[in-house]
mmCIF file of C-alpha atoms in Angstrom:
data_model
loop_
_atom_site.group_PDB
_atom_site.id
_atom_site.type_symbol
_atom_site.label_atom_id
_atom_site.label_comp_id
_atom_site.label_asym_id
_atom_site.label_seq_id
_atom_site.Cartn_x
_atom_site.Cartn_y
_atom_site.Cartn_z
ATOM 1 C CA UNK A 1 -7.305 -9.783 8.362
ATOM 2 C CA UNK A 2 -7.435 -13.571 8.114
ATOM 3 C CA UNK A 3 -5.161 -15.903 10.011
ATOM 4 C CA UNK A 4 -1.691 -15.646 8.416
ATOM 5 C CA UNK A 5 -0.929 -19.317 8.940
ATOM 6 C CA UNK A 6 -3.065 -21.952 7.278
ATOM 7 C CA UNK A 7 -3.095 -25.078 9.358
ATOM 8 C CA UNK A 8 -1.940 -27.996 7.272
ATOM 9 C CA UNK A 9 -2.678 -31.543 8.398
ATOM 10 C CA UNK A 10 -0.052 -33.774 9.903
ATOM 11 C CA UNK A 11 -1.707 -36.831 8.356
ATOM 12 C CA UNK A 12 -0.453 -38.207 5.045
ATOM 13 C CA UNK A 13 -1.369 -36.102 2.026
ATOM 14 C CA UNK A 14 1.287 -37.156 -0.479
ATOM 15 C CA UNK A 15 -1.349 -38.258 -3.008
ATOM 16 C CA UNK A 16 -2.615 -34.696 -3.242
ATOM 17 C CA UNK A 17 -1.203 -31.673 -5.023
ATOM 18 C CA UNK A 18 0.097 -28.607 -3.161
ATOM 19 C CA UNK A 19 -3.527 -27.417 -3.100
ATOM 20 C CA UNK A 20 -4.527 -30.555 -1.229
ATOM 21 C CA UNK A 21 -6.475 -31.628 -4.328
ATOM 22 C CA UNK A 22 -5.886 -31.800 -8.055
ATOM 23 C CA UNK A 23 -8.232 -29.415 -9.811
ATOM 24 C CA UNK A 24 -7.544 -30.192 -13.460
ATOM 25 C CA UNK A 25 -10.561 -29.550 -15.665
ATOM 26 C CA UNK A 26 -13.151 -32.332 -15.529
ATOM 27 C CA UNK A 27 -11.081 -34.147 -12.904
ATOM 28 C CA UNK A 28 -13.622 -36.414 -11.109
ATOM 29 C CA UNK A 29 -11.407 -36.893 -8.080
ATOM 30 C CA UNK A 30 -12.234 -33.560 -6.455
ATOM 31 C CA UNK A 31 -16.022 -33.860 -6.222
ATOM 32 C CA UNK A 32 -15.606 -37.495 -5.191
ATOM 33 C CA UNK A 33 -13.300 -36.493 -2.329
ATOM 34 C CA UNK A 34 -15.746 -33.796 -1.261
ATOM 35 C CA UNK A 35 -18.715 -36.176 -1.381
ATOM 36 C CA UNK A 36 -16.825 -38.795 0.584
ATOM 37 C CA UNK A 37 -15.888 -36.282 3.296
ATOM 38 C CA UNK A 38 -19.507 -35.164 3.620
ATOM 39 C CA UNK A 39 -20.769 -38.757 3.783
ATOM 40 C CA UNK A 40 -18.351 -39.521 6.602
ATOM 41 C CA UNK A 41 -19.303 -36.320 8.385
ATOM 42 C CA UNK A 42 -23.011 -37.171 8.340
ATOM 43 C CA UNK A 43 -22.444 -40.725 9.568
ATOM 44 C CA UNK A 44 -23.370 -41.596 13.106
ATOM 45 C CA UNK A 45 -19.972 -42.992 14.023
ATOM 46 C CA UNK A 46 -17.623 -40.732 15.972
ATOM 47 C CA UNK A 47 -14.481 -42.163 14.390
ATOM 48 C CA UNK A 48 -15.800 -41.571 10.876
ATOM 49 C CA UNK A 49 -16.783 -38.019 11.742
ATOM 50 C CA UNK A 50 -13.296 -37.462 13.096
ATOM 51 C CA UNK A 51 -11.804 -38.726 9.832
ATOM 52 C CA UNK A 52 -14.145 -36.453 7.907
ATOM 53 C CA UNK A 53 -12.942 -33.421 9.867
ATOM 54 C CA UNK A 54 -9.334 -34.312 9.045
ATOM 55 C CA UNK A 55 -10.192 -34.785 5.369
ATOM 56 C CA UNK A 56 -12.006 -31.441 5.213
ATOM 57 C CA UNK A 57 -9.075 -29.719 6.848
ATOM 58 C CA UNK A 58 -6.780 -31.185 4.184
ATOM 59 C CA UNK A 59 -9.073 -30.443 1.251
ATOM 60 C CA UNK A 60 -9.592 -26.817 2.301
ATOM 61 C CA UNK A 61 -5.994 -26.066 3.181
ATOM 62 C CA UNK A 62 -5.429 -23.851 0.130
ATOM 63 C CA UNK A 63 -8.368 -24.605 -2.174
ATOM 64 C CA UNK A 64 -10.991 -21.870 -2.408
ATOM 65 C CA UNK A 65 -13.159 -24.109 -4.553
ATOM 66 C CA UNK A 66 -13.233 -26.813 -1.882
ATOM 67 C CA UNK A 67 -14.171 -24.233 0.741
ATOM 68 C CA UNK A 68 -17.249 -23.415 -1.316
ATOM 69 C CA UNK A 69 -18.080 -27.031 -2.084
ATOM 70 C CA UNK A 70 -17.779 -27.996 1.592
ATOM 71 C CA UNK A 71 -19.758 -25.056 2.973
ATOM 72 C CA UNK A 72 -22.523 -27.416 4.094
ATOM 73 C CA UNK A 73 -20.034 -29.107 6.431
ATOM 74 C CA UNK A 74 -20.127 -26.087 8.757
ATOM 75 C CA UNK A 75 -23.176 -27.205 10.762
ATOM 76 C CA UNK A 76 -22.006 -30.753 11.519
ATOM 77 C CA UNK A 77 -18.493 -29.534 12.368
ATOM 78 C CA UNK A 78 -19.857 -26.954 14.797
ATOM 79 C CA UNK A 79 -21.950 -29.688 16.426
ATOM 80 C CA UNK A 80 -18.712 -31.630 16.981
ATOM 81 C CA UNK A 81 -17.404 -28.651 18.950
ATOM 82 C CA UNK A 82 -20.558 -28.572 21.047
ATOM 83 C CA UNK A 83 -21.353 -32.169 21.877
ATOM 84 C CA UNK A 84 -18.650 -34.593 20.820
ATOM 85 C CA UNK A 85 -15.745 -35.768 22.950
ATOM 86 C CA UNK A 86 -12.706 -33.593 23.610
ATOM 87 C CA UNK A 87 -10.803 -35.714 21.111
ATOM 88 C CA UNK A 88 -12.860 -34.274 18.266
ATOM 89 C CA UNK A 89 -12.663 -30.606 19.279
ATOM 90 C CA UNK A 90 -9.344 -29.686 17.720
ATOM 91 C CA UNK A 91 -9.830 -31.575 14.387
ATOM 92 C CA UNK A 92 -13.274 -29.997 13.960
ATOM 93 C CA UNK A 93 -11.969 -26.544 14.902
ATOM 94 C CA UNK A 94 -9.061 -26.766 12.456
ATOM 95 C CA UNK A 95 -11.429 -27.859 9.682
ATOM 96 C CA UNK A 96 -13.657 -24.850 10.424
ATOM 97 C CA UNK A 97 -10.625 -22.567 10.479
ATOM 98 C CA UNK A 98 -9.564 -23.645 6.990
ATOM 99 C CA UNK A 99 -13.134 -23.342 5.739
ATOM 100 C CA UNK A 100 -13.255 -19.738 6.979
ATOM 101 C CA UNK A 101 -9.990 -18.521 5.472
ATOM 102 C CA UNK A 102 -10.682 -16.035 2.648
ATOM 103 C CA UNK A 103 -14.346 -17.044 2.581
ATOM 104 C CA UNK A 104 -16.709 -14.410 3.945
ATOM 105 C CA UNK A 105 -19.810 -16.590 3.630
ATOM 106 C CA UNK A 106 -18.260 -19.402 5.624
ATOM 107 C CA UNK A 107 -17.042 -16.970 8.294
ATOM 108 C CA UNK A 108 -20.571 -15.727 8.830
ATOM 109 C CA UNK A 109 -22.208 -19.158 8.683
ATOM 110 C CA UNK A 110 -19.755 -20.559 11.251
ATOM 111 C CA UNK A 111 -20.766 -17.860 13.720
ATOM 112 C CA UNK A 112 -24.451 -18.237 12.877
ATOM 113 C CA UNK A 113 -24.187 -21.996 13.507
ATOM 114 C CA UNK A 114 -23.194 -21.323 17.120
ATOM 115 C CA UNK A 115 -19.436 -21.874 17.002
ATOM 116 C CA UNK A 116 -18.477 -18.894 19.154
ATOM 117 C CA UNK A 117 -19.585 -20.330 22.505
ATOM 118 C CA UNK A 118 -17.357 -23.439 22.331
ATOM 119 C CA UNK A 119 -14.489 -21.522 20.664
ATOM 120 C CA UNK A 120 -14.489 -18.906 23.413
ATOM 121 C CA UNK A 121 -14.560 -21.650 26.049
ATOM 122 C CA UNK A 122 -11.453 -23.130 24.419
ATOM 123 C CA UNK A 123 -9.589 -19.878 25.150
ATOM 124 C CA UNK A 124 -9.605 -21.005 28.793
ATOM 125 C CA UNK A 125 -8.416 -24.538 27.989
ATOM 126 C CA UNK A 126 -5.288 -25.918 29.639
ATOM 127 C CA UNK A 127 -4.547 -27.620 26.319
ATOM 128 C CA UNK A 128 -2.268 -25.042 24.698
ATOM 129 C CA UNK A 129 -2.763 -26.498 21.217
ATOM 130 C CA UNK A 130 -6.525 -26.113 21.534
ATOM 131 C CA UNK A 131 -6.090 -22.594 22.907
ATOM 132 C CA UNK A 132 -3.870 -21.676 19.941
ATOM 133 C CA UNK A 133 -6.418 -23.096 17.511
ATOM 134 C CA UNK A 134 -9.162 -21.088 19.209
ATOM 135 C CA UNK A 135 -7.205 -17.812 18.950
ATOM 136 C CA UNK A 136 -6.368 -18.524 15.301
ATOM 137 C CA UNK A 137 -10.067 -19.189 14.631
ATOM 138 C CA UNK A 138 -11.130 -15.923 16.273
ATOM 139 C CA UNK A 139 -8.473 -14.097 14.273
ATOM 140 C CA UNK A 140 -9.968 -15.433 11.051
ATOM 141 C CA UNK A 141 -13.615 -14.987 12.069
ATOM 142 C CA UNK A 142 -12.972 -11.425 13.296
ATOM 143 C CA UNK A 143 -11.892 -10.391 9.798
ATOM 144 C CA UNK A 144 -15.592 -10.269 8.927
ATOM 145 C CA UNK A 145 -17.259 -6.954 9.731
ATOM 146 C CA UNK A 146 -20.502 -8.838 10.378
ATOM 147 C CA UNK A 147 -18.858 -10.963 13.073
ATOM 148 C CA UNK A 148 -16.988 -8.228 14.946
ATOM 149 C CA UNK A 149 -19.822 -6.993 17.205
ATOM 150 C CA UNK A 150 -21.049 -10.568 17.764
ATOM 151 C CA UNK A 151 -17.636 -11.798 18.911
ATOM 152 C CA UNK A 152 -17.398 -8.872 21.319
ATOM 153 C CA UNK A 153 -20.930 -9.424 22.649
ATOM 154 C CA UNK A 154 -20.028 -13.038 23.440
ATOM 155 C CA UNK A 155 -17.367 -11.867 25.905
ATOM 156 C CA UNK A 156 -14.307 -12.788 23.878
ATOM 157 C CA UNK A 157 -12.304 -9.591 24.379
ATOM 158 C CA UNK A 158 -11.385 -9.956 28.099
ATOM 159 C CA UNK A 159 -10.317 -13.565 27.503
ATOM 160 C CA UNK A 160 -8.222 -12.559 24.509
ATOM 161 C CA UNK A 161 -6.471 -9.902 26.585
ATOM 162 C CA UNK A 162 -5.688 -12.549 29.231
ATOM 163 C CA UNK A 163 -3.968 -14.578 26.507
ATOM 164 C CA UNK A 164 -1.864 -11.511 25.663
ATOM 165 C CA UNK A 165 -0.424 -11.913 29.153
ATOM 166 C CA UNK A 166 -0.041 -15.651 29.580
ATOM 167 C CA UNK A 167 -0.575 -17.375 26.226
ATOM 168 C CA UNK A 168 2.022 -19.081 24.053
ATOM 169 C CA UNK A 169 4.013 -16.887 21.634
ATOM 170 C CA UNK A 170 1.826 -18.004 18.717
ATOM 171 C CA UNK A 171 -1.400 -17.442 20.671
ATOM 172 C CA UNK A 172 -0.202 -13.956 21.665
ATOM 173 C CA UNK A 173 0.631 -13.047 18.062
ATOM 174 C CA UNK A 174 -2.762 -14.246 16.806
ATOM 175 C CA UNK A 175 -4.536 -12.487 19.672
ATOM 176 C CA UNK A 176 -2.905 -9.142 18.847
ATOM 177 C CA UNK A 177 -4.147 -9.457 15.282
ATOM 178 C CA UNK A 178 -7.602 -10.569 16.388
ATOM 179 C CA UNK A 179 -7.892 -7.569 18.720
ATOM 180 C CA UNK A 180 -6.679 -5.311 15.923
ATOM 181 C CA UNK A 181 -9.460 -6.675 13.710
ATOM 182 C CA UNK A 182 -12.051 -6.212 16.460
ATOM 183 C CA UNK A 183 -10.852 -2.684 17.272
ATOM 184 C CA UNK A 184 -12.039 -1.385 13.908
ATOM 185 C CA UNK A 185 -15.647 -1.741 15.076
ATOM 186 C CA UNK A 186 -16.541 1.512 16.897
ATOM 187 C CA UNK A 187 -18.031 -0.054 20.025
ATOM 188 C CA UNK A 188 -15.247 -2.582 20.515
ATOM 189 C CA UNK A 189 -12.408 -0.125 21.102
ATOM 190 C CA UNK A 190 -13.786 1.106 24.427
ATOM 191 C CA UNK A 191 -14.297 -2.507 25.550
ATOM 192 C CA UNK A 192 -10.691 -3.324 24.692
ATOM 193 C CA UNK A 193 -9.505 -0.232 26.572
ATOM 194 C CA UNK A 194 -11.336 -1.278 29.748
ATOM 195 C CA UNK A 195 -9.310 -4.514 29.895
ATOM 196 C CA UNK A 196 -6.045 -2.498 30.212
ATOM 197 C CA UNK A 197 -4.220 -4.297 27.382
ATOM 198 C CA UNK A 198 -1.408 -1.795 26.835
ATOM 199 C CA UNK A 199 1.093 -3.337 29.314
ATOM 200 C CA UNK A 200 0.749 -6.678 27.503
ATOM 201 C CA UNK A 201 0.914 -5.064 24.055
ATOM 202 C CA UNK A 202 4.097 -3.192 25.035
ATOM 203 C CA UNK A 203 5.672 -6.413 26.329
ATOM 204 C CA UNK A 204 4.929 -8.136 23.020
ATOM 205 C CA UNK A 205 6.215 -5.124 21.070
ATOM 206 C CA UNK A 206 9.494 -5.229 23.013
ATOM 207 C CA UNK A 207 10.119 -8.901 22.219
ATOM 208 C CA UNK A 208 8.903 -9.261 18.629
ATOM 209 C CA UNK A 209 10.836 -8.153 15.551
ATOM 210 C CA UNK A 210 10.136 -4.519 14.707
ATOM 211 C CA UNK A 211 9.662 -5.543 11.053
ATOM 212 C CA UNK A 212 7.071 -8.237 11.870
ATOM 213 C CA UNK A 213 3.329 -8.251 11.277
ATOM 214 C CA UNK A 214 2.895 -8.577 15.038
ATOM 215 C CA UNK A 215 4.724 -5.277 15.578
ATOM 216 C CA UNK A 216 2.524 -3.630 12.947
ATOM 217 C CA UNK A 217 -0.671 -4.777 14.657
ATOM 218 C CA UNK A 218 0.652 -3.823 18.111
ATOM 219 C CA UNK A 219 1.297 -0.283 16.860
ATOM 220 C CA UNK A 220 -2.077 -0.169 15.101
ATOM 221 C CA UNK A 221 -3.759 -1.046 18.402
ATOM 222 C CA UNK A 222 -1.688 1.490 20.324
ATOM 223 C CA UNK A 223 -2.488 4.195 17.770
ATOM 224 C CA UNK A 224 -6.207 3.523 18.286
ATOM 225 C CA UNK A 225 -6.001 3.281 22.078
ATOM 226 C CA UNK A 226 -4.068 6.537 22.578
ATOM 227 C CA UNK A 227 -7.071 8.369 21.191
ATOM 228 C CA UNK A 228 -8.304 7.971 24.777
ATOM 229 C CA UNK A 229 -6.746 9.616 27.812
ATOM 230 C CA UNK A 230 -6.602 6.236 29.600
ATOM 231 C CA UNK A 231 -4.609 4.802 26.708
ATOM 232 C CA UNK A 232 -2.107 7.672 26.694
ATOM 233 C CA UNK A 233 -1.598 7.438 30.451
ATOM 234 C CA UNK A 234 -1.161 3.656 30.247
ATOM 235 C CA UNK A 235 1.488 3.913 27.513
ATOM 236 C CA UNK A 236 3.581 6.568 29.265
ATOM 237 C CA UNK A 237 3.211 4.813 32.624
ATOM 238 C CA UNK A 238 4.535 1.539 31.211
ATOM 239 C CA UNK A 239 8.326 1.371 31.460
ATOM 240 C CA UNK A 240 9.761 1.514 27.960
ATOM 241 C CA UNK A 241 6.325 2.008 26.406
ATOM 242 C CA UNK A 242 7.077 5.131 24.389
ATOM 243 C CA UNK A 243 10.558 3.802 23.543
ATOM 244 C CA UNK A 244 9.049 0.618 22.084
ATOM 245 C CA UNK A 245 6.910 2.740 19.752
ATOM 246 C CA UNK A 246 9.896 4.907 18.795
ATOM 247 C CA UNK A 247 11.931 1.806 17.908
ATOM 248 C CA UNK A 248 9.213 0.660 15.513
ATOM 249 C CA UNK A 249 9.098 4.192 14.066
ATOM 250 C CA UNK A 250 12.817 3.822 13.310
ATOM 251 C CA UNK A 251 13.039 0.207 12.131
ATOM 252 C CA UNK A 252 9.559 -1.100 11.338
ATOM 253 C CA UNK A 253 7.815 -1.705 8.038
ATOM 254 C CA UNK A 254 6.344 1.292 6.228
ATOM 255 C CA UNK A 255 2.896 0.519 7.620
ATOM 256 C CA UNK A 256 4.215 -0.050 11.148
ATOM 257 C CA UNK A 257 6.084 3.245 11.070
ATOM 258 C CA UNK A 258 2.940 5.018 9.939
ATOM 259 C CA UNK A 259 1.034 3.642 12.953
ATOM 260 C CA UNK A 260 3.928 4.491 15.303
ATOM 261 C CA UNK A 261 4.242 8.121 14.223
ATOM 262 C CA UNK A 262 0.455 8.386 14.260
ATOM 263 C CA UNK A 263 0.346 7.241 17.884
ATOM 264 C CA UNK A 264 3.014 9.732 18.990
ATOM 265 C CA UNK A 265 1.383 12.569 17.039
ATOM 266 C CA UNK A 266 -2.007 11.832 18.631
ATOM 267 C CA UNK A 267 -0.421 11.992 22.083
ATOM 268 C CA UNK A 268 1.355 15.269 21.406
ATOM 269 C CA UNK A 269 -1.720 16.832 19.843
ATOM 270 C CA UNK A 270 -3.876 15.853 22.819
ATOM 271 C CA UNK A 271 -1.598 17.523 25.392
ATOM 272 C CA UNK A 272 1.680 18.896 24.060
ATOM 273 C CA UNK A 273 2.930 20.067 27.451
ATOM 274 C CA UNK A 274 2.383 16.646 28.988
ATOM 275 C CA UNK A 275 3.740 14.372 26.262
ATOM 276 C CA UNK A 276 6.401 16.432 24.468
ATOM 277 C CA UNK A 277 9.212 15.570 26.899
ATOM 278 C CA UNK A 278 8.439 11.825 27.228
ATOM 279 C CA UNK A 279 8.546 11.555 23.437
ATOM 280 C CA UNK A 280 11.674 13.704 22.966
ATOM 281 C CA UNK A 281 13.725 11.906 25.606
ATOM 282 C CA UNK A 282 13.425 8.587 23.733
ATOM 283 C CA UNK A 283 15.467 9.957 20.821
ATOM 284 C CA UNK A 284 12.637 10.186 18.297
ATOM 285 C CA UNK A 285 14.186 12.930 16.116
ATOM 286 C CA UNK A 286 16.391 10.816 13.794
ATOM 287 C CA UNK A 287 13.511 8.495 12.964
ATOM 288 C CA UNK A 288 11.175 11.431 12.315
ATOM 289 C CA UNK A 289 13.711 13.062 10.006
ATOM 290 C CA UNK A 290 13.994 9.888 7.984
ATOM 291 C CA UNK A 291 10.203 9.555 7.807
ATOM 292 C CA UNK A 292 9.825 13.064 6.361
ATOM 293 C CA UNK A 293 11.720 11.825 3.305
ATOM 294 C CA UNK A 294 11.301 8.054 3.105
ATOM 295 C CA UNK A 295 7.944 7.311 4.755
ATOM 296 C CA UNK A 296 4.536 6.860 3.182
ATOM 297 C CA UNK A 297 2.764 10.109 2.247
ATOM 298 C CA UNK A 298 0.771 9.892 5.495
ATOM 299 C CA UNK A 299 3.922 9.181 7.514
ATOM 300 C CA UNK A 300 5.736 12.149 5.977
ATOM 301 C CA UNK A 301 2.893 14.502 6.851
ATOM 302 C CA UNK A 302 2.546 13.143 10.380
ATOM 303 C CA UNK A 303 6.306 13.293 10.971
ATOM 304 C CA UNK A 304 6.432 16.947 9.919
ATOM 305 C CA UNK A 305 3.484 17.788 12.134
ATOM 306 C CA UNK A 306 5.074 16.022 15.092
ATOM 307 C CA UNK A 307 8.389 17.816 14.540
ATOM 308 C CA UNK A 308 6.461 21.074 14.566
ATOM 309 C CA UNK A 309 4.889 20.182 17.923
ATOM 310 C CA UNK A 310 8.184 19.047 19.429
ATOM 311 C CA UNK A 311 9.913 22.402 18.868
ATOM 312 C CA UNK A 312 10.251 24.829 21.775
ATOM 313 C CA UNK A 313 7.303 26.943 20.662
ATOM 314 C CA UNK A 314 4.350 25.338 18.862
ATOM 315 C CA UNK A 315 3.482 28.615 17.158
ATOM 316 C CA UNK A 316 4.755 29.711 13.707
ATOM 317 C CA UNK A 317 7.785 31.963 13.605
ATOM 318 C CA UNK A 318 7.915 35.408 12.049
ATOM 319 C CA UNK A 319 8.594 35.930 8.374
ATOM 320 C CA UNK A 320 12.207 36.739 9.249
ATOM 321 C CA UNK A 321 12.651 33.177 10.572
ATOM 322 C CA UNK A 322 10.409 31.049 8.379
ATOM 323 C CA UNK A 323 9.177 27.711 9.731
ATOM 324 C CA UNK A 324 11.289 25.500 7.512
ATOM 325 C CA UNK A 325 11.886 21.922 8.542
ATOM 326 C CA UNK A 326 15.553 22.764 9.093
ATOM 327 C CA UNK A 327 14.689 25.548 11.527
ATOM 328 C CA UNK A 328 12.265 23.343 13.428
ATOM 329 C CA UNK A 329 14.808 20.539 13.730
ATOM 330 C CA UNK A 330 17.685 22.833 14.705
ATOM 331 C CA UNK A 331 15.466 24.316 17.401
ATOM 332 C CA UNK A 332 14.753 20.840 18.782
ATOM 333 C CA UNK A 333 18.390 19.702 18.536
ATOM 334 C CA UNK A 334 19.513 22.687 20.607
ATOM 335 C CA UNK A 335 17.380 21.391 23.491
ATOM 336 C CA UNK A 336 18.424 17.733 23.384
ATOM 337 C CA UNK A 337 20.623 16.599 26.249
ATOM 338 C CA UNK A 338 23.626 14.512 25.293
ATOM 339 C CA UNK A 339 26.103 14.828 22.454
ATOM 340 C CA UNK A 340 25.201 11.418 20.987
ATOM 341 C CA UNK A 341 21.564 12.208 20.302
ATOM 342 C CA UNK A 342 22.343 15.721 19.069
ATOM 343 C CA UNK A 343 25.125 14.495 16.783
ATOM 344 C CA UNK A 344 22.956 11.709 15.381
ATOM 345 C CA UNK A 345 20.117 14.119 14.720
ATOM 346 C CA UNK A 346 22.429 16.576 12.920
ATOM 347 C CA UNK A 347 23.846 13.760 10.797
ATOM 348 C CA UNK A 348 20.347 12.580 9.944
ATOM 349 C CA UNK A 349 19.360 16.130 8.966
ATOM 350 C CA UNK A 350 22.312 16.347 6.571
ATOM 351 C CA UNK A 351 21.466 12.940 5.083
ATOM 352 C CA UNK A 352 17.812 13.924 4.800
ATOM 353 C CA UNK A 353 18.722 17.046 2.834
ATOM 354 C CA UNK A 354 20.971 14.977 0.536
ATOM 355 C CA UNK A 355 18.261 12.369 -0.100
ATOM 356 C CA UNK A 356 15.684 15.099 -0.673
ATOM 357 C CA UNK A 357 17.939 16.788 -3.243
ATOM 358 C CA UNK A 358 18.540 13.473 -5.038
ATOM 359 C CA UNK A 359 14.826 12.724 -5.120
ATOM 360 C CA UNK A 360 14.071 16.203 -6.462
ATOM 361 C CA UNK A 361 16.686 15.774 -9.205
ATOM 362 C CA UNK A 362 15.272 12.376 -10.221
ATOM 363 C CA UNK A 363 11.780 13.848 -10.236
ATOM 364 C CA UNK A 364 12.855 16.701 -12.517
ATOM 365 C CA UNK A 365 14.579 14.237 -14.859
ATOM 366 C CA UNK A 366 11.447 12.087 -15.042
ATOM 367 C CA UNK A 367 9.314 15.129 -15.803
ATOM 368 C CA UNK A 368 11.735 16.209 -18.517
ATOM 369 C CA UNK A 369 11.526 12.769 -20.155
ATOM 370 C CA UNK A 370 7.789 13.123 -20.811
ATOM 371 C CA UNK A 371 8.496 15.901 -23.308
ATOM 372 C CA UNK A 372 8.533 15.073 -27.009
ATOM 373 C CA UNK A 373 10.305 17.181 -29.699
ATOM 374 C CA UNK A 374 7.010 18.899 -30.491
ATOM 375 C CA UNK A 375 6.366 19.820 -26.892
ATOM 376 C CA UNK A 376 7.396 22.887 -24.993
ATOM 377 C CA UNK A 377 11.035 23.282 -23.924
ATOM 378 C CA UNK A 378 12.100 21.347 -20.864
ATOM 379 C CA UNK A 379 11.696 24.300 -18.510
ATOM 380 C CA UNK A 380 8.160 24.913 -19.724
ATOM 381 C CA UNK A 381 7.368 21.246 -19.615
ATOM 382 C CA UNK A 382 8.654 20.870 -16.083
ATOM 383 C CA UNK A 383 6.589 23.787 -14.891
ATOM 384 C CA UNK A 384 3.469 22.431 -16.545
ATOM 385 C CA UNK A 385 3.473 18.961 -14.909
ATOM 386 C CA UNK A 386 2.062 18.686 -11.422
ATOM 387 C CA UNK A 387 4.132 16.877 -8.815
ATOM 388 C CA UNK A 388 2.832 13.630 -7.389
#
């Protein structure tokens, strides 16, 4: 995933359109602006190069065409990160960031030009603005599958995890998403795990909105990390760790809830005896019931599987007592301490049944509507259409 926030310039840009440039057909202004920025960038004067970086940042704010036209600016901008004064670091970095957004070729060329070493050094900067720009840049660059192992090999992951603990709120949010990007490369997940990030991820999950992108990426990371025993132990050892995941399962976005239920299911599948009680005591049942009806297809399946594991016996019942969802849930409810949780779960079960019946009725009506007068009767038609 690319950086979610494009960095617009603070300098005057009122003469430009919302794209930063007017791209009407045959408009000479755009190539002229690009050529001027490149001329300034290749000049030997530091002040002119600085102005060029600011112009490139503006021109590439939202314009994909300008990102392509200014691709050759990557090398000189990276050299500004490496050798120029500290004053030029942030303007050059922000120009590179905008060049990389939604442009795979630029992402790769920025890394190939040697940008990672200075960017990673900026993660340790006392200048919080520069540190934020560095984390945003790594977030964008890590969206490229080509760059993921290179970023890890350069030692970025431990420094990113440090920012999870002591960075600014924006730097923390970008770092979570950068780590989520990096975690999709097979070798990177074990490196992330060794840095013990879960306490920091849980802290961020507790303070961010459960419906936010940050919460989604936190849960995606947790779901990946609990594949390992160290990750499961870290989550249950962290005060409020499992509860934070349960709260996202209840109130997060559809994707966040899918990651949350996936994490809890992975834990319970790995060692039911060890993790069943820690999950149950956080009041997970109402959220799971809702997911079985209103979640994504994957969430519904995972929620049903987790409910099955949370019952008193993990093994199927006899034919006399079939393993319906209602039986599984009633079995769990009978073991929950406290009238509040039990009452809420029973209410949710009733609502779930009502919603399920309404959905089934709508589905039957939709199937009936596909029939034409020359088709089979409604009953035959309904039986001949597969459910989706």
